[in-house]
Amino acid sequence: VIGHWGAGIDLFGPGTNGNLIQNNLFCIRPGGATATCSTGVDANFGPKGNVIGGDGFERNVVGPTSLQGIELSHGWNPNVPYGTDPATTYQINDNRITGNWVGFQADGSYDPAYRSGQNSSPSDNAQGINCYDGSNDNIIQGNHVASVYDGIQVQTKNANRNIVRGNVIGQSHLGENAPLTGWGIVVRWGTKNDIISNNLIRNARKGGIGLINTNNTGGAISVAYNIRISRNIVQVSDGIGIDLFGSNGPETNDAGDTDKGANTLLN
């Protein structure tokens, strides 16, 4: 039982590989009261092949966090200028986040005071689960997620081939509504070749799945590309089910399909 701390568990540095993080209670007191952390489980600068969660009692429960419930990030060499080291040494690769209850009470029931992202702005620090910035080939599956803003996010052009499947976002395992003020799943900042499949998304105010372009550097927008979106269910949302974000809302088919944007704004 770990709470009132920065990260409940911090996987840090090259060689932090093959660990199992299972059956823990993060950011909640033994009696069930809140014990807010910044992040429940965090992985930075090189961890690979770790398993966070599992089936049944192998799951972790993450209560209220000021930032994310679980994050994979900073997969680059901190000793050289950013973007200059192509080696995989510091990348956050081949990890699995599975079966966890993120943003819920100890028994998995919903209370808004236990959601992830309690004190964060809606950018890269306000999700139940966040996978970005040098994190590749990771699997996020079978989790229940409640967050103040977005449920799950994958992002950045150096974070690719991640799989988000079989998660339930915006609803507890007891069937209780767990409203989000943002998206169920967000894909952005030039990530490529991700798979978003078989997720159930409910009660997400902005919409179900948003491929949004928000990284504009020197006039060049990095767009999400080759993202497979398949067999997801979006219910009780104020926004669109899937948005490729050439503009806000449904995209009009164009002759010859010549427009550009996330997934090339495919007709």
PDB file of C-alpha atoms in Angstrom:
ATOM      1  CA  VAL A   1       0.000   0.000   0.000  1.00  0.00           C
ATOM      2  CA  ILE A   2       1.731   3.178  -1.205  1.00  0.00           C
ATOM      3  CA  GLY A   3       0.368   6.718  -1.070  1.00  0.00           C
ATOM      4  CA  HIS A   4       1.131  10.387  -0.382  1.00  0.00           C
ATOM      5  CA  TRP A   5       4.211  10.221  -2.583  1.00  0.00           C
ATOM      6  CA  GLY A   6       5.440  11.349  -5.994  1.00  0.00           C
ATOM      7  CA  ALA A   7       5.239   8.039  -7.843  1.00  0.00           C
ATOM      8  CA  GLY A   8       4.044   4.968  -6.012  1.00  0.00           C
ATOM      9  CA  ILE A   9       6.563   2.891  -7.980  1.00  0.00           C
ATOM     10  CA  ASP A  10       9.103   4.444 -10.351  1.00  0.00           C
ATOM     11  CA  LEU A  11      10.719   2.147 -12.912  1.00  0.00           C
ATOM     12  CA  PHE A  12      13.842   4.104 -13.798  1.00  0.00           C
ATOM     13  CA  GLY A  13      16.811   3.670 -16.099  1.00  0.00           C
ATOM     14  CA  PRO A  14      18.300   1.118 -18.522  1.00  0.00           C
ATOM     15  CA  GLY A  15      18.239  -2.442 -17.230  1.00  0.00           C
ATOM     16  CA  THR A  16      15.037  -2.001 -15.220  1.00  0.00           C
ATOM     17  CA  ASN A  17      13.517  -4.893 -17.093  1.00  0.00           C
ATOM     18  CA  GLY A  18      11.201  -7.841 -16.563  1.00  0.00           C
ATOM     19  CA  ASN A  19       9.624  -6.765 -13.271  1.00  0.00           C
ATOM     20  CA  LEU A  20       6.100  -7.674 -12.138  1.00  0.00           C
ATOM     21  CA  ILE A  21       4.055  -4.974 -10.385  1.00  0.00           C
ATOM     22  CA  GLN A  22       0.933  -6.728  -9.168  1.00  0.00           C
ATOM     23  CA  ASN A  23      -1.746  -6.619  -6.447  1.00  0.00           C
ATOM     24  CA  ASN A  24      -0.815  -3.202  -5.069  1.00  0.00           C
ATOM     25  CA  LEU A  25      -2.975  -0.394  -3.748  1.00  0.00           C
ATOM     26  CA  PHE A  26      -1.695   3.018  -4.844  1.00  0.00           C
ATOM     27  CA  CYS A  27      -2.715   6.478  -3.610  1.00  0.00           C
ATOM     28  CA  ILE A  28      -5.290   5.072  -1.161  1.00  0.00           C
ATOM     29  CA  ARG A  29      -4.952   4.536   2.598  1.00  0.00           C
ATOM     30  CA  PRO A  30      -5.367   1.008   4.028  1.00  0.00           C
ATOM     31  CA  GLY A  31      -8.790   2.041   5.335  1.00  0.00           C
ATOM     32  CA  GLY A  32      -9.863   3.319   1.924  1.00  0.00           C
ATOM     33  CA  ALA A  33      -9.406   7.099   2.320  1.00  0.00           C
ATOM     34  CA  THR A  34      -7.511   9.086  -0.320  1.00  0.00           C
ATOM     35  CA  ALA A  35      -3.708   9.351  -0.211  1.00  0.00           C
ATOM     36  CA  THR A  36      -3.092  11.268  -3.447  1.00  0.00           C
ATOM     37  CA  CYS A  37       0.125  10.652  -5.436  1.00  0.00           C
ATOM     38  CA  SER A  38       1.408  12.499  -8.468  1.00  0.00           C
ATOM     39  CA  THR A  39       1.490   9.197 -10.434  1.00  0.00           C
ATOM     40  CA  GLY A  40       0.666   5.657  -9.362  1.00  0.00           C
ATOM     41  CA  VAL A  41       3.267   3.838 -11.524  1.00  0.00           C
ATOM     42  CA  ASP A  42       5.814   5.700 -13.645  1.00  0.00           C
ATOM     43  CA  ALA A  43       8.424   4.360 -16.105  1.00  0.00           C
ATOM     44  CA  ASN A  44      11.259   6.612 -17.292  1.00  0.00           C
ATOM     45  CA  PHE A  45      14.519   6.397 -19.284  1.00  0.00           C
ATOM     46  CA  GLY A  46      14.792   2.770 -20.334  1.00  0.00           C
ATOM     47  CA  PRO A  47      12.574   0.187 -18.571  1.00  0.00           C
ATOM     48  CA  LYS A  48      11.529  -2.695 -20.837  1.00  0.00           C
ATOM     49  CA  GLY A  49       9.474  -5.844 -20.618  1.00  0.00           C
ATOM     50  CA  ASN A  50       7.761  -5.002 -17.347  1.00  0.00           C
ATOM     51  CA  VAL A  51       4.231  -6.134 -16.474  1.00  0.00           C
ATOM     52  CA  ILE A  52       1.984  -3.747 -14.536  1.00  0.00           C
ATOM     53  CA  GLY A  53      -1.111  -5.641 -13.424  1.00  0.00           C
ATOM     54  CA  GLY A  54      -2.605  -8.957 -14.448  1.00  0.00           C
ATOM     55  CA  ASP A  55      -5.709 -11.080 -14.052  1.00  0.00           C
ATOM     56  CA  GLY A  56      -7.932 -11.031 -10.983  1.00  0.00           C
ATOM     57  CA  PHE A  57      -6.052 -10.171  -7.807  1.00  0.00           C
ATOM     58  CA  GLU A  58      -2.884  -9.551  -9.820  1.00  0.00           C
ATOM     59  CA  ARG A  59      -4.407  -6.211 -10.822  1.00  0.00           C
ATOM     60  CA  ASN A  60      -3.284  -2.948  -9.242  1.00  0.00           C
ATOM     61  CA  VAL A  61      -5.751  -0.356  -7.999  1.00  0.00           C
ATOM     62  CA  VAL A  62      -4.690   3.258  -8.504  1.00  0.00           C
ATOM     63  CA  GLY A  63      -6.630   5.895  -6.602  1.00  0.00           C
ATOM     64  CA  PRO A  64      -6.425   9.679  -6.945  1.00  0.00           C
ATOM     65  CA  THR A  65      -3.400  11.167  -8.691  1.00  0.00           C
ATOM     66  CA  SER A  66      -2.554  14.763  -9.481  1.00  0.00           C
ATOM     67  CA  LEU A  67      -1.067  13.635 -12.817  1.00  0.00           C
ATOM     68  CA  GLN A  68      -1.574  10.251 -14.519  1.00  0.00           C
ATOM     69  CA  GLY A  69      -2.528   6.976 -12.939  1.00  0.00           C
ATOM     70  CA  ILE A  70       0.118   5.072 -14.962  1.00  0.00           C
ATOM     71  CA  GLU A  71       2.678   6.590 -17.326  1.00  0.00           C
ATOM     72  CA  LEU A  72       5.340   5.346 -19.760  1.00  0.00           C
ATOM     73  CA  SER A  73       7.517   8.290 -20.808  1.00  0.00           C
ATOM     74  CA  HIS A  74      10.930   9.929 -21.347  1.00  0.00           C
ATOM     75  CA  GLY A  75      12.377   7.181 -23.528  1.00  0.00           C
ATOM     76  CA  TRP A  76      15.527   9.054 -24.491  1.00  0.00           C
ATOM     77  CA  ASN A  77      19.093   9.540 -23.312  1.00  0.00           C
ATOM     78  CA  PRO A  78      19.083  12.426 -20.806  1.00  0.00           C
ATOM     79  CA  ASN A  79      22.841  12.921 -21.229  1.00  0.00           C
ATOM     80  CA  VAL A  80      22.734  14.131 -24.839  1.00  0.00           C
ATOM     81  CA  PRO A  81      20.576  16.682 -26.710  1.00  0.00           C
ATOM     82  CA  TYR A  82      17.006  15.533 -27.144  1.00  0.00           C
ATOM     83  CA  GLY A  83      16.391  13.575 -30.331  1.00  0.00           C
ATOM     84  CA  THR A  84      20.053  12.883 -31.149  1.00  0.00           C
ATOM     85  CA  ASP A  85      20.363   9.323 -29.782  1.00  0.00           C
ATOM     86  CA  PRO A  86      18.730   6.683 -32.045  1.00  0.00           C
ATOM     87  CA  ALA A  87      19.636   3.740 -29.790  1.00  0.00           C
ATOM     88  CA  THR A  88      16.920   1.788 -27.995  1.00  0.00           C
ATOM     89  CA  THR A  89      18.810   1.803 -24.667  1.00  0.00           C
ATOM     90  CA  TYR A  90      16.665   4.473 -23.050  1.00  0.00           C
ATOM     91  CA  GLN A  91      13.400   3.719 -24.839  1.00  0.00           C
ATOM     92  CA  ILE A  92      10.383   2.474 -22.845  1.00  0.00           C
ATOM     93  CA  ASN A  93       9.551  -0.623 -24.889  1.00  0.00           C
ATOM     94  CA  ASP A  94       7.626  -3.898 -24.688  1.00  0.00           C
ATOM     95  CA  ASN A  95       5.865  -3.210 -21.391  1.00  0.00           C
ATOM     96  CA  ARG A  96       2.346  -4.405 -20.608  1.00  0.00           C
ATOM     97  CA  ILE A  97      -0.271  -2.534 -18.572  1.00  0.00           C
ATOM     98  CA  THR A  98      -3.102  -4.953 -18.025  1.00  0.00           C
ATOM     99  CA  GLY A  99      -6.196  -5.534 -15.910  1.00  0.00           C
ATOM    100  CA  ASN A 100      -5.775  -2.556 -13.569  1.00  0.00           C
ATOM    101  CA  TRP A 101      -8.437  -0.333 -12.014  1.00  0.00           C
ATOM    102  CA  VAL A 102      -7.129   3.195 -12.583  1.00  0.00           C
ATOM    103  CA  GLY A 103      -8.914   6.116 -10.933  1.00  0.00           C
ATOM    104  CA  PHE A 104     -11.198   4.119  -8.646  1.00  0.00           C
ATOM    105  CA  GLN A 105     -11.678   3.260  -4.985  1.00  0.00           C
ATOM    106  CA  ALA A 106     -10.040   0.165  -3.499  1.00  0.00           C
ATOM    107  CA  ASP A 107     -12.983  -2.079  -4.412  1.00  0.00           C
ATOM    108  CA  GLY A 108     -13.100  -0.672  -7.947  1.00  0.00           C
ATOM    109  CA  SER A 109     -16.189   1.450  -7.330  1.00  0.00           C
ATOM    110  CA  TYR A 110     -16.453   4.987  -8.672  1.00  0.00           C
ATOM    111  CA  ASP A 111     -16.042   8.196  -6.721  1.00  0.00           C
ATOM    112  CA  PRO A 112     -14.972  11.404  -8.535  1.00  0.00           C
ATOM    113  CA  ALA A 113     -12.489  12.188  -5.747  1.00  0.00           C
ATOM    114  CA  TYR A 114     -10.489   9.065  -6.735  1.00  0.00           C
ATOM    115  CA  ARG A 115     -10.049   9.807 -10.438  1.00  0.00           C
ATOM    116  CA  SER A 116      -6.688  10.325 -12.128  1.00  0.00           C
ATOM    117  CA  GLY A 117      -5.569  13.818 -13.135  1.00  0.00           C
ATOM    118  CA  GLN A 118      -7.024  15.712 -10.173  1.00  0.00           C
ATOM    119  CA  ASN A 119      -4.752  18.769 -10.512  1.00  0.00           C
ATOM    120  CA  SER A 120      -3.684  18.693 -14.152  1.00  0.00           C
ATOM    121  CA  SER A 121      -4.335  20.716 -17.265  1.00  0.00           C
ATOM    122  CA  PRO A 122      -5.621  18.829 -20.328  1.00  0.00           C
ATOM    123  CA  SER A 123      -2.351  18.263 -22.203  1.00  0.00           C
ATOM    124  CA  ASP A 124       0.105  15.469 -21.435  1.00  0.00           C
ATOM    125  CA  ASN A 125      -0.550  15.161 -17.695  1.00  0.00           C
ATOM    126  CA  ALA A 126      -4.259  14.538 -17.270  1.00  0.00           C
ATOM    127  CA  GLN A 127      -4.931  10.954 -18.291  1.00  0.00           C
ATOM    128  CA  GLY A 128      -5.610   7.675 -16.564  1.00  0.00           C
ATOM    129  CA  ILE A 129      -2.859   6.031 -18.651  1.00  0.00           C
ATOM    130  CA  ASN A 130      -0.333   7.937 -20.781  1.00  0.00           C
ATOM    131  CA  CYS A 131       2.129   6.334 -23.233  1.00  0.00           C
ATOM    132  CA  TYR A 132       4.466   8.744 -25.004  1.00  0.00           C
ATOM    133  CA  ASP A 133       7.884  10.254 -25.709  1.00  0.00           C
ATOM    134  CA  GLY A 134      10.036   7.275 -26.674  1.00  0.00           C
ATOM    135  CA  SER A 135       7.666   4.496 -25.599  1.00  0.00           C
ATOM    136  CA  ASN A 136       7.231   1.823 -28.285  1.00  0.00           C
ATOM    137  CA  ASP A 137       5.591  -1.581 -28.733  1.00  0.00           C
ATOM    138  CA  ASN A 138       3.734  -1.446 -25.430  1.00  0.00           C
ATOM    139  CA  ILE A 139       0.363  -3.086 -24.742  1.00  0.00           C
ATOM    140  CA  ILE A 140      -2.386  -1.391 -22.706  1.00  0.00           C
ATOM    141  CA  GLN A 141      -5.220  -3.868 -22.307  1.00  0.00           C
ATOM    142  CA  GLY A 142      -8.119  -4.857 -20.103  1.00  0.00           C
ATOM    143  CA  ASN A 143      -7.952  -1.871 -17.759  1.00  0.00           C
ATOM    144  CA  HIS A 144     -10.866   0.082 -16.254  1.00  0.00           C
ATOM    145  CA  VAL A 145     -10.094   3.798 -16.351  1.00  0.00           C
ATOM    146  CA  ALA A 146     -11.623   6.859 -14.690  1.00  0.00           C
ATOM    147  CA  SER A 147     -10.003  10.255 -15.177  1.00  0.00           C
ATOM    148  CA  VAL A 148     -10.885  13.900 -14.775  1.00  0.00           C
ATOM    149  CA  TYR A 149      -9.912  14.557 -18.405  1.00  0.00           C
ATOM    150  CA  ASP A 150      -8.801  11.869 -20.933  1.00  0.00           C
ATOM    151  CA  GLY A 151      -8.890   8.135 -20.353  1.00  0.00           C
ATOM    152  CA  ILE A 152      -5.866   6.811 -22.305  1.00  0.00           C
ATOM    153  CA  GLN A 153      -3.386   8.744 -24.431  1.00  0.00           C
ATOM    154  CA  VAL A 154      -0.687   7.674 -26.939  1.00  0.00           C
ATOM    155  CA  GLN A 155       1.401  10.424 -28.481  1.00  0.00           C
ATOM    156  CA  THR A 156       4.629  11.777 -30.070  1.00  0.00           C
ATOM    157  CA  LYS A 157       6.460  10.810 -33.230  1.00  0.00           C
ATOM    158  CA  ASN A 158       9.046   8.797 -31.274  1.00  0.00           C
ATOM    159  CA  ALA A 159       6.343   6.636 -29.621  1.00  0.00           C
ATOM    160  CA  ASN A 160       5.004   4.109 -32.114  1.00  0.00           C
ATOM    161  CA  ARG A 161       3.365   0.700 -32.548  1.00  0.00           C
ATOM    162  CA  ASN A 162       1.583   0.800 -29.221  1.00  0.00           C
ATOM    163  CA  ILE A 163      -1.590  -1.263 -28.738  1.00  0.00           C
ATOM    164  CA  VAL A 164      -4.636  -0.078 -26.764  1.00  0.00           C
ATOM    165  CA  ARG A 165      -7.231  -2.839 -26.673  1.00  0.00           C
ATOM    166  CA  GLY A 166     -10.024  -4.250 -24.585  1.00  0.00           C
ATOM    167  CA  ASN A 167     -10.109  -1.397 -22.066  1.00  0.00           C
ATOM    168  CA  VAL A 168     -13.238  -0.018 -20.405  1.00  0.00           C
ATOM    169  CA  ILE A 169     -13.038   3.755 -20.126  1.00  0.00           C
ATOM    170  CA  GLY A 170     -15.585   5.882 -18.286  1.00  0.00           C
ATOM    171  CA  GLN A 171     -17.241   3.023 -16.426  1.00  0.00           C
ATOM    172  CA  SER A 172     -16.335   0.996 -13.336  1.00  0.00           C
ATOM    173  CA  HIS A 173     -16.213  -2.796 -13.273  1.00  0.00           C
ATOM    174  CA  LEU A 174     -19.506  -2.567 -11.350  1.00  0.00           C
ATOM    175  CA  GLY A 175     -21.149  -0.798 -14.290  1.00  0.00           C
ATOM    176  CA  GLU A 176     -21.161   2.651 -12.643  1.00  0.00           C
ATOM    177  CA  ASN A 177     -20.742   5.726 -14.839  1.00  0.00           C
ATOM    178  CA  ALA A 178     -17.330   7.389 -14.489  1.00  0.00           C
ATOM    179  CA  PRO A 179     -17.612  10.620 -16.532  1.00  0.00           C
ATOM    180  CA  LEU A 180     -14.646  12.159 -18.362  1.00  0.00           C
ATOM    181  CA  THR A 181     -14.461  15.801 -19.355  1.00  0.00           C
ATOM    182  CA  GLY A 182     -12.127  14.981 -22.270  1.00  0.00           C
ATOM    183  CA  TRP A 183     -11.732  12.069 -24.696  1.00  0.00           C
ATOM    184  CA  GLY A 184     -11.927   8.369 -24.064  1.00  0.00           C
ATOM    185  CA  ILE A 185      -8.725   7.787 -26.066  1.00  0.00           C
ATOM    186  CA  VAL A 186      -6.447  10.493 -27.475  1.00  0.00           C
ATOM    187  CA  VAL A 187      -3.870   9.910 -30.252  1.00  0.00           C
ATOM    188  CA  ARG A 188      -1.687  12.885 -31.198  1.00  0.00           C
ATOM    189  CA  TRP A 189       1.687  14.504 -31.905  1.00  0.00           C
ATOM    190  CA  GLY A 190       2.771  12.351 -34.845  1.00  0.00           C
ATOM    191  CA  THR A 191       2.608   8.843 -33.385  1.00  0.00           C
ATOM    192  CA  LYS A 192       2.364   6.090 -36.018  1.00  0.00           C
ATOM    193  CA  ASN A 193       1.270   2.478 -36.458  1.00  0.00           C
ATOM    194  CA  ASP A 194      -0.741   2.220 -33.242  1.00  0.00           C
ATOM    195  CA  ILE A 195      -3.739  -0.104 -32.824  1.00  0.00           C
ATOM    196  CA  ILE A 196      -6.885   1.057 -30.994  1.00  0.00           C
ATOM    197  CA  SER A 197      -9.268  -1.892 -30.836  1.00  0.00           C
ATOM    198  CA  ASN A 198     -12.095  -3.521 -28.888  1.00  0.00           C
ATOM    199  CA  ASN A 199     -12.357  -0.750 -26.292  1.00  0.00           C
ATOM    200  CA  LEU A 200     -15.598   0.302 -24.586  1.00  0.00           C
ATOM    201  CA  ILE A 201     -15.776   4.067 -24.076  1.00  0.00           C
ATOM    202  CA  ARG A 202     -18.635   5.676 -22.165  1.00  0.00           C
ATOM    203  CA  ASN A 203     -19.399   9.098 -20.701  1.00  0.00           C
ATOM    204  CA  ALA A 204     -16.569  10.965 -22.460  1.00  0.00           C
ATOM    205  CA  ARG A 205     -17.674  14.548 -22.970  1.00  0.00           C
ATOM    206  CA  LYS A 206     -15.414  15.444 -25.921  1.00  0.00           C
ATOM    207  CA  GLY A 207     -15.889  12.151 -27.725  1.00  0.00           C
ATOM    208  CA  GLY A 208     -14.719   8.572 -28.053  1.00  0.00           C
ATOM    209  CA  ILE A 209     -11.418   8.489 -29.960  1.00  0.00           C
ATOM    210  CA  GLY A 210      -9.689  11.693 -31.067  1.00  0.00           C
ATOM    211  CA  LEU A 211      -6.728  11.768 -33.470  1.00  0.00           C
ATOM    212  CA  ILE A 212      -5.852  15.354 -32.742  1.00  0.00           C
ATOM    213  CA  ASN A 213      -3.087  17.553 -34.143  1.00  0.00           C
ATOM    214  CA  THR A 214      -1.755  19.798 -31.409  1.00  0.00           C
ATOM    215  CA  ASN A 215       2.008  19.879 -32.015  1.00  0.00           C
ATOM    216  CA  ASN A 216       2.775  22.764 -34.362  1.00  0.00           C
ATOM    217  CA  THR A 217       6.509  23.553 -34.537  1.00  0.00           C
ATOM    218  CA  GLY A 218       7.752  26.023 -37.118  1.00  0.00           C
ATOM    219  CA  GLY A 219       4.484  25.729 -39.008  1.00  0.00           C
ATOM    220  CA  ALA A 220       4.814  21.946 -39.435  1.00  0.00           C
ATOM    221  CA  ILE A 221       2.082  19.915 -37.762  1.00  0.00           C
ATOM    222  CA  SER A 222       2.975  16.367 -36.742  1.00  0.00           C
ATOM    223  CA  VAL A 223      -0.044  14.221 -37.481  1.00  0.00           C
ATOM    224  CA  ALA A 224      -0.974  10.755 -36.286  1.00  0.00           C
ATOM    225  CA  TYR A 225      -0.646   8.278 -39.153  1.00  0.00           C
ATOM    226  CA  ASN A 226      -1.562   4.683 -39.915  1.00  0.00           C
ATOM    227  CA  ILE A 227      -3.603   4.293 -36.733  1.00  0.00           C
ATOM    228  CA  ARG A 228      -5.855   1.231 -36.892  1.00  0.00           C
ATOM    229  CA  ILE A 229      -9.206   1.927 -35.181  1.00  0.00           C
ATOM    230  CA  SER A 230     -11.318  -1.224 -35.083  1.00  0.00           C
ATOM    231  CA  ARG A 231     -14.276  -2.702 -33.165  1.00  0.00           C
ATOM    232  CA  ASN A 232     -14.510  -0.011 -30.508  1.00  0.00           C
ATOM    233  CA  ILE A 233     -17.825   0.872 -28.866  1.00  0.00           C
ATOM    234  CA  VAL A 234     -18.574   4.490 -27.921  1.00  0.00           C
ATOM    235  CA  GLN A 235     -21.710   5.226 -25.887  1.00  0.00           C
ATOM    236  CA  VAL A 236     -23.261   8.130 -23.970  1.00  0.00           C
ATOM    237  CA  SER A 237     -20.807  10.692 -25.339  1.00  0.00           C
ATOM    238  CA  ASP A 238     -21.497  14.383 -25.892  1.00  0.00           C
ATOM    239  CA  GLY A 239     -19.029  14.368 -28.777  1.00  0.00           C
ATOM    240  CA  ILE A 240     -18.266  12.414 -31.939  1.00  0.00           C
ATOM    241  CA  GLY A 241     -17.406   8.703 -31.785  1.00  0.00           C
ATOM    242  CA  ILE A 242     -14.186   8.956 -33.827  1.00  0.00           C
ATOM    243  CA  ASP A 243     -12.634  12.236 -34.973  1.00  0.00           C
ATOM    244  CA  LEU A 244      -9.663  12.486 -37.365  1.00  0.00           C
ATOM    245  CA  PHE A 245      -9.585  16.221 -36.714  1.00  0.00           C
ATOM    246  CA  GLY A 246      -9.052  17.841 -40.033  1.00  0.00           C
ATOM    247  CA  SER A 247     -11.695  20.044 -38.442  1.00  0.00           C
ATOM    248  CA  ASN A 248     -13.760  19.649 -35.303  1.00  0.00           C
ATOM    249  CA  GLY A 249     -16.554  17.190 -36.068  1.00  0.00           C
ATOM    250  CA  PRO A 250     -17.333  14.810 -38.946  1.00  0.00           C
ATOM    251  CA  GLU A 251     -15.104  15.050 -42.023  1.00  0.00           C
ATOM    252  CA  THR A 252     -16.697  15.467 -45.435  1.00  0.00           C
ATOM    253  CA  ASN A 253     -15.569  12.995 -48.072  1.00  0.00           C
ATOM    254  CA  ASP A 254     -13.634  14.726 -50.841  1.00  0.00           C
ATOM    255  CA  ALA A 255     -13.192  13.730 -54.470  1.00  0.00           C
ATOM    256  CA  GLY A 256      -9.930  11.854 -54.938  1.00  0.00           C
ATOM    257  CA  ASP A 257      -9.338  11.921 -51.167  1.00  0.00           C
ATOM    258  CA  THR A 258      -6.598  14.543 -51.517  1.00  0.00           C
ATOM    259  CA  ASP A 259      -6.863  16.268 -48.133  1.00  0.00           C
ATOM    260  CA  LYS A 260      -4.282  15.756 -45.407  1.00  0.00           C
ATOM    261  CA  GLY A 261      -4.418  15.219 -41.661  1.00  0.00           C
ATOM    262  CA  ALA A 262      -4.532  12.388 -39.143  1.00  0.00           C
ATOM    263  CA  ASN A 263      -4.751   9.046 -40.996  1.00  0.00           C
ATOM    264  CA  THR A 264      -4.608  11.285 -44.117  1.00  0.00           C
ATOM    265  CA  LEU A 265      -8.289  12.139 -43.410  1.00  0.00           C
ATOM    266  CA  LEU A 266      -9.150   8.960 -45.290  1.00  0.00           C
ATOM    267  CA  ASN A 267     -12.633   9.067 -46.833  1.00  0.00           C
TER     268      ASN A 267
END
